[in-house]
Amino acid sequence: MPQFQPVTPAIVELLAEIVGSEHVSTRRADLDQHSRDQGSHPAHSAEVIVWPGEATQVARALALANQHQIPVTAWGAGTSIEANPIPLRGGILVSFARMDKVVELHADDFQVTVQPGIGYKDLNTYLARHGLFFPPDPGANASVGGMLANNAAGIRTVRYGATKDNVLRMQVVLADGRLITVGSRSVKQSAGYDLLHLFVGSEGTLGLITEATLKLTPIAQAIGAAVAPFETVDAAVEAVVALRAGGLEPAALELIDAFSAQMLAANNGLDLLAAPTLFVEFHAANAGALEYSLAAAQEICEEFGAIRFHATADAAERRTLWYARHHAYETMVRTHSGQQFFINDVAVPISAYATLLADIEAERASRGIAAYLLGHAGDGNIHVIFPFGNEDEYRQSQELNGLIVERALALGGTSTGEHGVGASKSRFMPAEHGPALDVMLTLKQALDPRGILNPGKIFP
Ligand SMILES: Cc1cc2nc3c(=O)[nH]c(=O)nc-3n(C[C@H](O)[C@H](O)[C@H](O)COP(=O)(O)OP(=O)(O)OC[C@H]3O[C@@H](n4cnc5c(N)ncnc54)[C@H](O)[C@@H]3O)c2cc1C
């Protein structure tokens, strides 16, 4: 465990020289605001917050922190679930809120270079004017830097991949303040070690991302969605596998359980049955291709016992549907006043998805625990969301979470499909990685020998 030094008034003054005194704060309100993410992990605050305006300032701040062995934690939008951006060992919190610009649009290359603090929703609003979009879609109002650092994914991964599949080049500041560029703007890259993807998903433990060139996708000419409830989760999952095997390439393929469907119907005015339900979206080159995909999806869903199938190419109806799905968590929070939530996140190969869901349901029912299941079914990812109102309910959710992770690992999956490890999942890393975890530690020690970057994360 590294012996960190406290942030002294002299350090605060040096930081103020680097970023400007108006962009440094030790105010309690600011520290509190950056002391917890959206998960249920206890709060912990930094000693000082800095809001750099450019990469060289980040580099100078890190060189200073490294010299004095002061912990540094990056902060994007703070929407993580696993305590990823919580400054557990105090020190300096680097917020990227001011570094939120589009640096350059390379429209002819379907690329954009951005600063890390830009929200992906804001980026997509800007790109829409150019007929382009950045596909990864975690739903919450995340920053691009936080998405890269967590390798966020979301509902569109089934077609367009996770964040790691949509980045080409990054500028990164190392722990000692060196500013390096990893990757290039070429879509094909074969020059040496793939450092780009070493930093993606490293949760700010290996370096801080100060710029990124992202891959873009043209906005589809025709977009449609469909909703199909099934009698059982098994039948819905069989339809998921068939939809993928049918080569229809859905842009989203989501499964919600009966409890979640009931909740969304009651609170969002959606016409949903209290049954396991698939939400599907298709992106097509023209109306004819969309019609074909929706008709083929209907045939497949009905073959696997869909109770009904409702498709729409109407943009407003589609938005209402996805708004409800995206805001399912907010709806849960609203409808369980006084309760908190624990959100689980595991992923397995699609062939094991039905087994995993059946095991989760059996354990949940036998323990009498309330939970909602929301899954990015197309890529084998499930979130089990546990409301809890007291210590005992929290403990039960943790026990079941541990069992679900064990089960996912036994089925050839992972303890986290998209939320990252943070502090909450670090205890599962030895079981998931075995000796490969030592290799990760070797890399961490090589790049951050003084252990200043986001201490307390990933490694147990
Ligand atoms: C309701 C809800 C739904 C969600 N749904 C999804 C989902 O469907 N899919 C999904 O993937 N996630 C989901 N998330 C989780 C979260 O939104 C993502 O993990 C997101 O990528 C976090 O981005 P952020 O900007 O908030 O990052 P933060 O939470 O601020 O930080 C995330 C991590 O990145 C580090 N970091 C931040 N900026 C940088 C940088 N510039 N350089 C290096 N490290 C940096 C931080 O230290 C931290 O370790 C959801 C969250 C909520 C609350």
Coordinates of C-alpha atoms and ligand atoms in Angstrom, one line a residue:
M1 CA 0.0 0.0 0.0
P2 CA 1.7 3.3 -1.1
Q3 CA 2.3 5.9 1.6
F4 CA 0.6 8.9 0.2
Q5 CA 1.3 12.5 1.2
P6 CA -1.5 15.0 2.2
V7 CA -2.4 18.0 0.0
T8 CA -0.8 20.9 1.8
P9 CA -1.7 24.6 1.2
A10 CA 1.6 24.9 -0.7
I11 CA 0.4 22.1 -3.1
V12 CA -2.9 23.9 -3.5
E13 CA -1.0 27.1 -4.4
L14 CA 1.1 25.2 -7.0
L15 CA -2.0 23.7 -8.5
A16 CA -3.5 27.2 -8.7
E17 CA -0.5 28.3 -10.6
I18 CA -1.0 25.5 -13.1
V19 CA -4.8 25.7 -13.8
G20 CA -5.6 29.2 -12.5
S21 CA -6.8 29.9 -8.9
E22 CA -10.5 30.1 -10.1
H23 CA -10.2 26.5 -11.2
V24 CA -9.1 25.0 -7.9
S25 CA -11.3 24.3 -4.9
T26 CA -11.1 23.0 -1.4
R27 CA -14.6 24.1 -0.6
R28 CA -16.6 21.5 1.3
A29 CA -19.6 21.7 -1.1
D30 CA -17.4 21.0 -4.1
L31 CA -15.6 18.1 -2.4
D32 CA -18.9 16.6 -1.3
Q33 CA -20.4 16.9 -4.8
H34 CA -17.5 14.8 -6.1
S35 CA -17.4 12.3 -3.3
R36 CA -19.8 9.6 -4.6
D37 CA -21.0 8.2 -7.9
Q38 CA -24.5 6.9 -8.8
G39 CA -23.9 3.5 -7.0
S40 CA -24.4 2.6 -3.4
H41 CA -20.7 2.7 -2.3
P42 CA -20.0 5.1 0.7
A43 CA -18.8 8.6 -0.1
H44 CA -15.2 9.7 0.2
S45 CA -13.9 13.1 -0.8
A46 CA -10.7 14.4 -2.3
E47 CA -8.7 17.1 -0.6
V48 CA -8.7 19.4 -3.6
I49 CA -10.4 19.6 -6.9
V50 CA -8.9 21.0 -10.1
W51 CA -10.6 21.8 -13.4
P52 CA -7.8 21.9 -16.0
G53 CA -8.5 23.6 -19.3
E54 CA -5.9 21.8 -21.4
A55 CA -3.7 18.7 -21.6
T56 CA -0.5 20.4 -20.6
Q57 CA -2.1 21.5 -17.3
V58 CA -3.1 17.9 -16.6
A59 CA 0.5 16.9 -17.4
R60 CA 1.9 19.5 -15.0
A61 CA -0.6 18.6 -12.2
L62 CA 0.3 14.9 -12.5
A63 CA 4.0 15.6 -12.5
L64 CA 3.5 17.6 -9.3
A65 CA 1.3 14.8 -7.7
N66 CA 3.8 12.1 -8.7
Q67 CA 6.7 14.0 -7.2
H68 CA 4.9 14.4 -3.9
Q69 CA 3.2 11.0 -4.1
I70 CA -0.4 12.4 -3.9
P71 CA -3.3 10.3 -5.2
V72 CA -5.0 11.6 -8.3
T73 CA -8.5 10.5 -9.4
A74 CA -10.1 11.5 -12.7
W75 CA -13.8 12.6 -12.8
G76 CA -15.9 12.7 -15.9
A77 CA -19.6 13.0 -15.1
G78 CA -19.7 10.8 -12.0
T79 CA -22.4 8.4 -13.4
S80 CA -20.4 5.2 -12.6
I81 CA -22.0 2.5 -10.4
E82 CA -19.0 0.7 -8.9
A83 CA -17.3 3.7 -7.1
N84 CA -15.0 4.0 -10.1
P85 CA -14.4 7.9 -9.8
I86 CA -14.6 8.1 -6.0
P87 CA -11.3 9.4 -4.6
L88 CA -11.0 6.7 -2.0
R89 CA -7.6 7.8 -0.8
G90 CA -8.3 11.6 -0.9
G91 CA -5.7 13.7 -2.8
I92 CA -6.4 15.5 -6.0
L93 CA -9.5 15.1 -8.0
V94 CA -9.1 16.1 -11.7
S95 CA -12.5 17.1 -13.1
F96 CA -12.7 17.2 -16.9
A97 CA -15.8 19.4 -16.9
R98 CA -14.0 22.3 -18.6
M99 CA -12.3 20.1 -21.3
D100 CA -15.6 19.5 -23.1
K101 CA -14.9 20.7 -26.7
V102 CA -15.1 19.2 -30.1
V103 CA -11.5 19.6 -31.3
E104 CA -12.1 18.7 -35.0
L105 CA -14.7 16.9 -37.0
H106 CA -13.2 14.7 -39.8
A107 CA -16.5 14.2 -41.5
D108 CA -15.0 12.5 -44.6
D109 CA -13.3 10.0 -42.4
F110 CA -16.3 9.4 -40.2
Q111 CA -14.2 10.6 -37.2
V112 CA -14.3 13.3 -34.6
T113 CA -11.6 14.4 -32.2
V114 CA -12.9 15.6 -28.8
Q115 CA -11.8 16.5 -25.4
P116 CA -12.7 14.0 -22.7
G117 CA -15.2 16.1 -20.7
I118 CA -17.8 16.3 -23.5
G119 CA -21.0 14.5 -22.8
Y120 CA -21.8 11.8 -25.4
K121 CA -25.3 13.2 -25.7
D122 CA -24.0 16.7 -26.4
L123 CA -21.6 15.2 -28.9
N124 CA -24.4 13.4 -30.7
T125 CA -26.5 16.6 -30.8
Y126 CA -23.6 18.3 -32.5
L127 CA -23.0 15.3 -34.9
A128 CA -26.6 15.0 -35.9
R129 CA -26.2 18.2 -38.0
H130 CA -23.7 16.3 -40.0
G131 CA -25.8 13.2 -40.3
L132 CA -23.4 11.2 -38.0
F133 CA -23.4 9.8 -34.5
F134 CA -21.2 8.1 -31.9
P135 CA -23.0 4.8 -31.2
P136 CA -22.1 3.7 -27.6
D137 CA -25.0 4.7 -25.5
P138 CA -24.9 4.0 -21.8
G139 CA -28.1 6.0 -21.2
A140 CA -26.8 8.0 -18.2
N141 CA -25.4 11.4 -19.0
A142 CA -21.8 10.2 -19.2
S143 CA -18.7 12.0 -20.5
V144 CA -16.6 10.5 -23.4
G145 CA -13.6 10.3 -21.1
G146 CA -15.5 8.3 -18.5
M147 CA -16.9 6.0 -21.2
L148 CA -13.4 5.3 -22.5
A149 CA -12.0 4.8 -19.1
N150 CA -14.9 2.3 -18.1
N151 CA -15.2 0.9 -21.7
A152 CA -18.9 1.7 -21.4
A153 CA -21.4 0.0 -23.7
G154 CA -25.2 0.1 -23.5
I155 CA -28.1 -0.7 -25.7
R156 CA -26.4 -0.3 -29.1
T157 CA -23.4 -2.6 -28.5
V158 CA -25.1 -5.5 -30.2
R159 CA -24.6 -3.8 -33.5
Y160 CA -21.9 -1.1 -33.1
G161 CA -19.7 -2.5 -30.3
A162 CA -18.7 -1.0 -27.0
T163 CA -16.7 2.2 -26.6
K164 CA -13.4 0.3 -27.2
D165 CA -14.6 -0.5 -30.7
N166 CA -15.4 3.1 -31.5
V167 CA -12.0 4.8 -30.7
L168 CA -9.0 5.1 -32.9
R169 CA -6.5 7.4 -31.1
M170 CA -6.1 9.0 -27.7
Q171 CA -3.8 11.5 -26.0
V172 CA -3.0 10.3 -22.5
V173 CA -1.1 11.8 -19.6
L174 CA 1.0 9.3 -17.7
A175 CA 1.4 9.3 -13.9
D176 CA 4.8 11.1 -14.2
G177 CA 3.3 13.8 -16.4
R178 CA 4.5 12.5 -19.8
L179 CA 2.0 13.3 -22.6
I180 CA 1.8 10.5 -25.1
T181 CA -0.4 9.6 -28.1
V182 CA -1.6 6.1 -28.6
G183 CA -3.3 4.7 -31.7
S184 CA -3.7 6.7 -34.9
R185 CA -6.5 8.0 -37.1
S186 CA -6.0 5.1 -39.5
V187 CA -8.9 2.6 -39.1
K188 CA -6.3 -0.2 -39.6
Q189 CA -3.5 -0.2 -37.1
S190 CA -0.8 -2.9 -36.7
A191 CA 2.2 -0.9 -35.4
G192 CA 3.4 -2.5 -32.2
Y193 CA 1.6 -3.1 -28.9
D194 CA -2.0 -2.0 -28.8
L195 CA -1.5 0.7 -26.1
L196 CA -4.8 2.4 -27.1
H197 CA -6.8 -0.5 -25.8
L198 CA -4.6 -0.9 -22.7
F199 CA -5.8 2.5 -21.6
V200 CA -9.4 2.0 -22.6
G201 CA -11.2 0.3 -19.7
S202 CA -8.3 1.1 -17.2
E203 CA -10.6 3.4 -15.2
G204 CA -8.0 6.1 -14.8
T205 CA -5.5 3.8 -13.1
L206 CA -2.8 3.9 -15.9
G207 CA -3.2 7.5 -17.3
L208 CA -5.6 10.3 -17.8
I209 CA -7.2 10.7 -21.3
T210 CA -7.0 14.3 -22.5
E211 CA -8.1 13.8 -26.1
A212 CA -9.7 11.1 -28.2
T213 CA -10.4 10.5 -31.9
L214 CA -13.7 8.5 -32.1
K215 CA -15.2 6.5 -34.9
L216 CA -18.5 7.7 -36.2
T217 CA -21.4 6.1 -38.0
P218 CA -23.8 7.7 -40.4
I219 CA -27.4 8.1 -39.0
A220 CA -29.6 5.4 -40.6
Q221 CA -32.1 6.6 -43.2
A222 CA -34.8 4.4 -41.7
I223 CA -35.2 3.5 -38.0
G224 CA -37.9 1.3 -36.5
A225 CA -38.6 -0.4 -33.2
A226 CA -40.6 -3.4 -32.0
V227 CA -41.9 -4.7 -28.7
A228 CA -42.7 -8.3 -28.1
P229 CA -43.8 -9.9 -24.8
F230 CA -43.4 -13.6 -24.1
E231 CA -44.8 -16.1 -21.7
T232 CA -41.4 -17.0 -20.3
V233 CA -37.9 -15.6 -20.1
D234 CA -36.7 -18.7 -21.8
A235 CA -38.9 -18.2 -24.8
A236 CA -37.7 -14.5 -25.0
V237 CA -34.1 -15.6 -24.9
E238 CA -34.6 -18.2 -27.6
A239 CA -36.0 -15.4 -29.8
V240 CA -33.0 -13.3 -29.0
V241 CA -30.6 -16.0 -30.2
A242 CA -32.8 -16.6 -33.3
L243 CA -32.9 -12.8 -34.1
R244 CA -29.1 -12.7 -34.0
A245 CA -28.7 -15.9 -35.9
G246 CA -31.1 -14.6 -38.6
G247 CA -28.5 -12.0 -39.6
L248 CA -30.9 -9.2 -39.0
E249 CA -28.3 -7.1 -37.1
P250 CA -30.6 -5.3 -34.7
A251 CA -29.2 -2.0 -33.4
A252 CA -30.6 -2.8 -30.0
L253 CA -32.0 -6.0 -28.5
E254 CA -33.1 -5.6 -24.9
L255 CA -34.9 -7.8 -22.5
I256 CA -36.8 -6.7 -19.4
D257 CA -38.5 -9.0 -17.0
A258 CA -42.2 -9.0 -16.0
F259 CA -41.7 -6.8 -12.9
S260 CA -39.9 -4.1 -15.0
A261 CA -42.5 -4.2 -17.8
Q262 CA -45.2 -3.8 -15.2
M263 CA -43.4 -0.9 -13.6
L264 CA -42.8 0.9 -17.0
A265 CA -46.4 0.3 -18.1
A266 CA -47.8 1.8 -14.8
N267 CA -45.5 4.8 -14.8
N268 CA -44.7 5.7 -18.4
G269 CA -48.1 5.2 -20.0
L270 CA -46.7 2.4 -22.2
D271 CA -48.9 -0.4 -23.4
L272 CA -46.8 -3.2 -22.0
L273 CA -48.0 -6.5 -20.6
A274 CA -46.6 -7.8 -17.2
A275 CA -44.5 -10.3 -19.1
P276 CA -40.8 -10.8 -20.1
T277 CA -40.5 -8.3 -23.0
L278 CA -38.1 -7.8 -25.9
F279 CA -37.4 -4.3 -27.2
V280 CA -35.8 -4.3 -30.6
E281 CA -34.5 -1.5 -32.8
F282 CA -33.4 -1.7 -36.5
H283 CA -31.3 0.8 -38.4
A284 CA -31.7 0.4 -42.2
A285 CA -30.6 2.0 -45.4
N286 CA -34.2 2.6 -46.6
A287 CA -37.8 2.1 -45.7
G288 CA -38.0 -1.2 -47.7
A289 CA -35.0 -2.7 -45.8
L290 CA -36.6 -1.6 -42.5
E291 CA -39.9 -3.2 -43.4
Y292 CA -38.1 -6.4 -44.3
S293 CA -36.3 -6.5 -40.9
L294 CA -39.4 -5.8 -38.9
A295 CA -41.4 -8.4 -40.7
A296 CA -38.6 -11.0 -40.3
A297 CA -38.4 -10.1 -36.6
Q298 CA -42.1 -10.6 -36.2
E299 CA -41.9 -14.0 -37.8
I300 CA -39.1 -15.1 -35.5
C301 CA -40.7 -13.7 -32.4
E302 CA -44.0 -15.4 -33.2
E303 CA -42.3 -18.6 -33.9
F304 CA -40.9 -18.5 -30.4
G305 CA -44.2 -17.8 -28.8
A306 CA -44.5 -14.0 -28.6
I307 CA -47.8 -13.1 -27.1
R308 CA -48.0 -10.2 -29.5
F309 CA -45.7 -8.1 -31.7
H310 CA -46.0 -4.3 -32.1
A311 CA -43.7 -2.6 -34.6
T312 CA -43.3 1.1 -35.3
A313 CA -41.4 3.3 -37.7
D314 CA -42.9 6.4 -36.1
A315 CA -40.1 8.4 -34.6
A316 CA -42.1 9.9 -31.7
E317 CA -43.5 6.5 -30.7
R318 CA -40.0 5.0 -30.9
R319 CA -38.5 7.8 -28.7
T320 CA -41.3 7.3 -26.1
L321 CA -40.4 3.6 -25.9
W322 CA -36.7 4.1 -25.6
Y323 CA -37.1 7.0 -23.2
A324 CA -39.0 4.6 -20.9
R325 CA -36.3 1.9 -21.3
H326 CA -33.5 4.4 -20.8
H327 CA -35.2 5.9 -17.8
A328 CA -36.2 2.6 -16.2
Y329 CA -33.8 3.2 -13.3
E330 CA -35.1 6.7 -12.6
T331 CA -38.7 5.3 -12.7
M332 CA -37.6 2.7 -10.1
V333 CA -36.1 5.3 -7.9
R334 CA -39.3 7.4 -8.2
T335 CA -41.6 4.4 -7.3
H336 CA -39.5 3.2 -4.4
S337 CA -39.3 6.3 -2.3
G338 CA -37.0 6.0 0.7
Q339 CA -35.2 3.1 -0.8
Q340 CA -31.7 2.8 -2.4
F341 CA -30.6 0.6 -5.2
F342 CA -27.8 -1.8 -5.8
I343 CA -27.2 -2.5 -9.5
N344 CA -25.5 -5.7 -10.6
D345 CA -23.8 -6.2 -14.0
V346 CA -22.6 -9.5 -15.4
A347 CA -22.3 -10.9 -18.9
V348 CA -22.1 -14.4 -20.4
P349 CA -21.9 -16.0 -23.8
I350 CA -25.3 -15.7 -25.4
S351 CA -25.7 -19.5 -25.3
A352 CA -25.5 -19.4 -21.5
Y353 CA -27.8 -16.4 -21.1
A354 CA -31.0 -18.4 -20.5
T355 CA -29.3 -20.6 -17.9
L356 CA -27.9 -17.6 -16.1
L357 CA -31.3 -15.9 -16.0
A358 CA -33.1 -19.0 -14.8
D359 CA -30.5 -19.4 -12.0
I360 CA -30.9 -15.8 -11.0
E361 CA -34.7 -16.1 -10.9
A362 CA -34.5 -19.3 -8.9
E363 CA -32.2 -17.8 -6.3
R364 CA -34.1 -14.5 -6.1
A365 CA -37.5 -16.3 -5.6
S366 CA -36.1 -18.8 -3.0
R367 CA -34.7 -15.9 -1.0
G368 CA -37.8 -13.8 -1.4
I369 CA -35.8 -10.8 -2.6
A370 CA -37.3 -8.1 -4.8
A371 CA -35.3 -7.4 -7.9
Y372 CA -35.7 -6.1 -11.4
L373 CA -34.0 -7.6 -14.4
L374 CA -33.0 -5.4 -17.3
G375 CA -30.7 -6.9 -19.9
H376 CA -28.8 -6.0 -23.0
A377 CA -29.8 -9.4 -24.1
G378 CA -28.3 -9.2 -27.6
D379 CA -24.8 -9.3 -26.0
G380 CA -25.5 -11.5 -23.1
N381 CA -25.3 -8.7 -20.5
I382 CA -27.8 -8.5 -17.6
H383 CA -28.4 -6.0 -14.8
V384 CA -30.2 -7.2 -11.7
I385 CA -31.4 -4.2 -9.8
F386 CA -32.1 -4.7 -6.1
P387 CA -34.1 -2.0 -4.1
F388 CA -33.1 -2.0 -0.4
G389 CA -34.3 -0.1 2.6
N390 CA -32.1 -1.4 5.4
E391 CA -28.8 -3.1 6.2
D392 CA -30.3 -6.5 6.1
E393 CA -31.8 -6.1 2.6
Y394 CA -28.5 -4.6 1.4
R395 CA -26.6 -7.6 2.8
Q396 CA -29.0 -10.0 1.0
S397 CA -28.5 -8.1 -2.3
Q398 CA -24.7 -8.4 -1.8
E399 CA -24.9 -12.1 -1.2
L400 CA -27.0 -12.7 -4.3
N401 CA -24.8 -10.4 -6.3
G402 CA -21.8 -12.6 -5.3
L403 CA -23.7 -15.7 -6.4
I404 CA -24.6 -14.2 -9.7
V405 CA -21.0 -13.2 -10.4
E406 CA -19.8 -16.7 -9.5
R407 CA -22.4 -18.2 -11.8
A408 CA -21.5 -15.8 -14.6
L409 CA -17.8 -16.8 -14.3
A410 CA -18.7 -20.5 -14.2
L411 CA -20.6 -20.0 -17.4
G412 CA -17.6 -18.5 -19.2
G413 CA -18.6 -14.9 -18.6
T414 CA -17.4 -11.9 -16.7
S415 CA -18.1 -10.1 -13.5
T416 CA -18.8 -6.9 -15.3
G417 CA -20.0 -6.4 -18.9
E418 CA -19.8 -2.6 -18.9
H419 CA -19.8 -0.8 -15.6
G420 CA -16.2 -1.7 -14.8
V421 CA -14.5 -2.9 -11.6
G422 CA -14.1 0.3 -9.5
A423 CA -13.8 -0.6 -5.9
S424 CA -17.0 -2.7 -5.6
K425 CA -16.0 -5.5 -8.0
S426 CA -12.3 -5.7 -7.2
R427 CA -12.9 -8.7 -4.8
F428 CA -13.9 -10.8 -7.9
M429 CA -10.8 -10.0 -9.9
P430 CA -8.6 -13.0 -8.6
A431 CA -11.4 -15.5 -9.5
E432 CA -12.0 -13.9 -12.9
H433 CA -8.4 -13.4 -14.0
G434 CA -6.2 -15.8 -12.0
P435 CA -2.5 -15.2 -12.8
A436 CA -3.4 -12.6 -15.5
L437 CA -4.2 -10.3 -12.6
D438 CA -0.5 -10.3 -11.7
V439 CA 0.3 -9.3 -15.3
M440 CA -2.2 -6.4 -14.8
L441 CA -0.4 -5.4 -11.6
T442 CA 3.0 -5.5 -13.4
L443 CA 1.6 -3.1 -16.0
K444 CA 0.2 -0.9 -13.3
Q445 CA 3.6 -0.8 -11.5
A446 CA 5.5 -0.1 -14.8
L447 CA 3.2 2.9 -15.7
D448 CA 2.4 4.2 -12.2
P449 CA 5.2 3.0 -9.9
R450 CA 4.2 5.4 -7.1
G451 CA 0.6 4.1 -7.3
I452 CA -0.9 7.6 -7.4
L453 CA -3.6 7.0 -10.1
N454 CA -7.0 6.1 -8.8
P455 CA -5.8 4.0 -5.9
G456 CA -8.1 1.4 -4.4
K457 CA -9.7 0.5 -7.8
I458 CA -9.5 -2.7 -9.8
F459 CA -7.0 -4.5 -7.6
P460 CA -8.3 -6.1 -4.4
Ligands
LIG1 C1 -29.0 4.9 -14.5 C2 -27.6 4.5 -15.1 C3 -27.6 3.6 -16.2 C4 -26.4 3.2 -16.7 N1 -26.4 2.4 -17.8 C5 -25.2 2.1 -18.4 C6 -25.2 1.3 -19.5 O1 -26.2 0.9 -20.1 N2 -24.0 0.9 -20.1 C7 -22.8 1.3 -19.5 O2 -21.8 1.0 -20.0 N3 -22.8 2.1 -18.4 C8 -24.0 2.5 -17.8 N4 -24.0 3.2 -16.7 C9 -22.7 3.5 -16.0 C10 -22.0 4.9 -16.4 O3 -22.9 5.8 -17.0 C11 -20.8 4.6 -17.4 O4 -19.9 3.8 -16.8 C12 -20.1 5.9 -17.9 O5 -19.2 5.5 -18.8 C13 -19.4 6.7 -16.8 O6 -19.0 7.9 -17.4 P1 -18.8 9.2 -16.5 O7 -18.4 10.3 -17.4 O8 -19.9 9.4 -15.6 O9 -17.5 8.8 -15.8 P2 -17.1 8.8 -14.2 O10 -18.1 8.1 -13.4 O11 -16.9 10.2 -13.8 O12 -15.7 8.1 -14.2 C14 -15.6 6.8 -14.7 C15 -14.2 6.2 -14.5 O13 -13.4 6.9 -15.5 C16 -12.3 7.6 -14.9 N5 -12.2 8.8 -15.8 C17 -13.1 9.8 -16.0 N6 -12.6 10.6 -16.9 C18 -11.4 10.2 -17.3 C19 -10.3 10.6 -18.1 N7 -10.5 11.7 -18.9 N8 -9.2 9.9 -18.2 C20 -9.0 8.7 -17.5 N9 -9.9 8.3 -16.6 C21 -11.1 9.0 -16.5 C22 -12.8 7.8 -13.5 O14 -11.7 8.0 -12.6 C23 -13.5 6.6 -13.2 O15 -12.7 5.5 -12.9 C24 -25.2 3.7 -16.1 C25 -25.2 4.5 -15.0 C26 -26.4 4.9 -14.5 C27 -26.4 5.8 -13.3

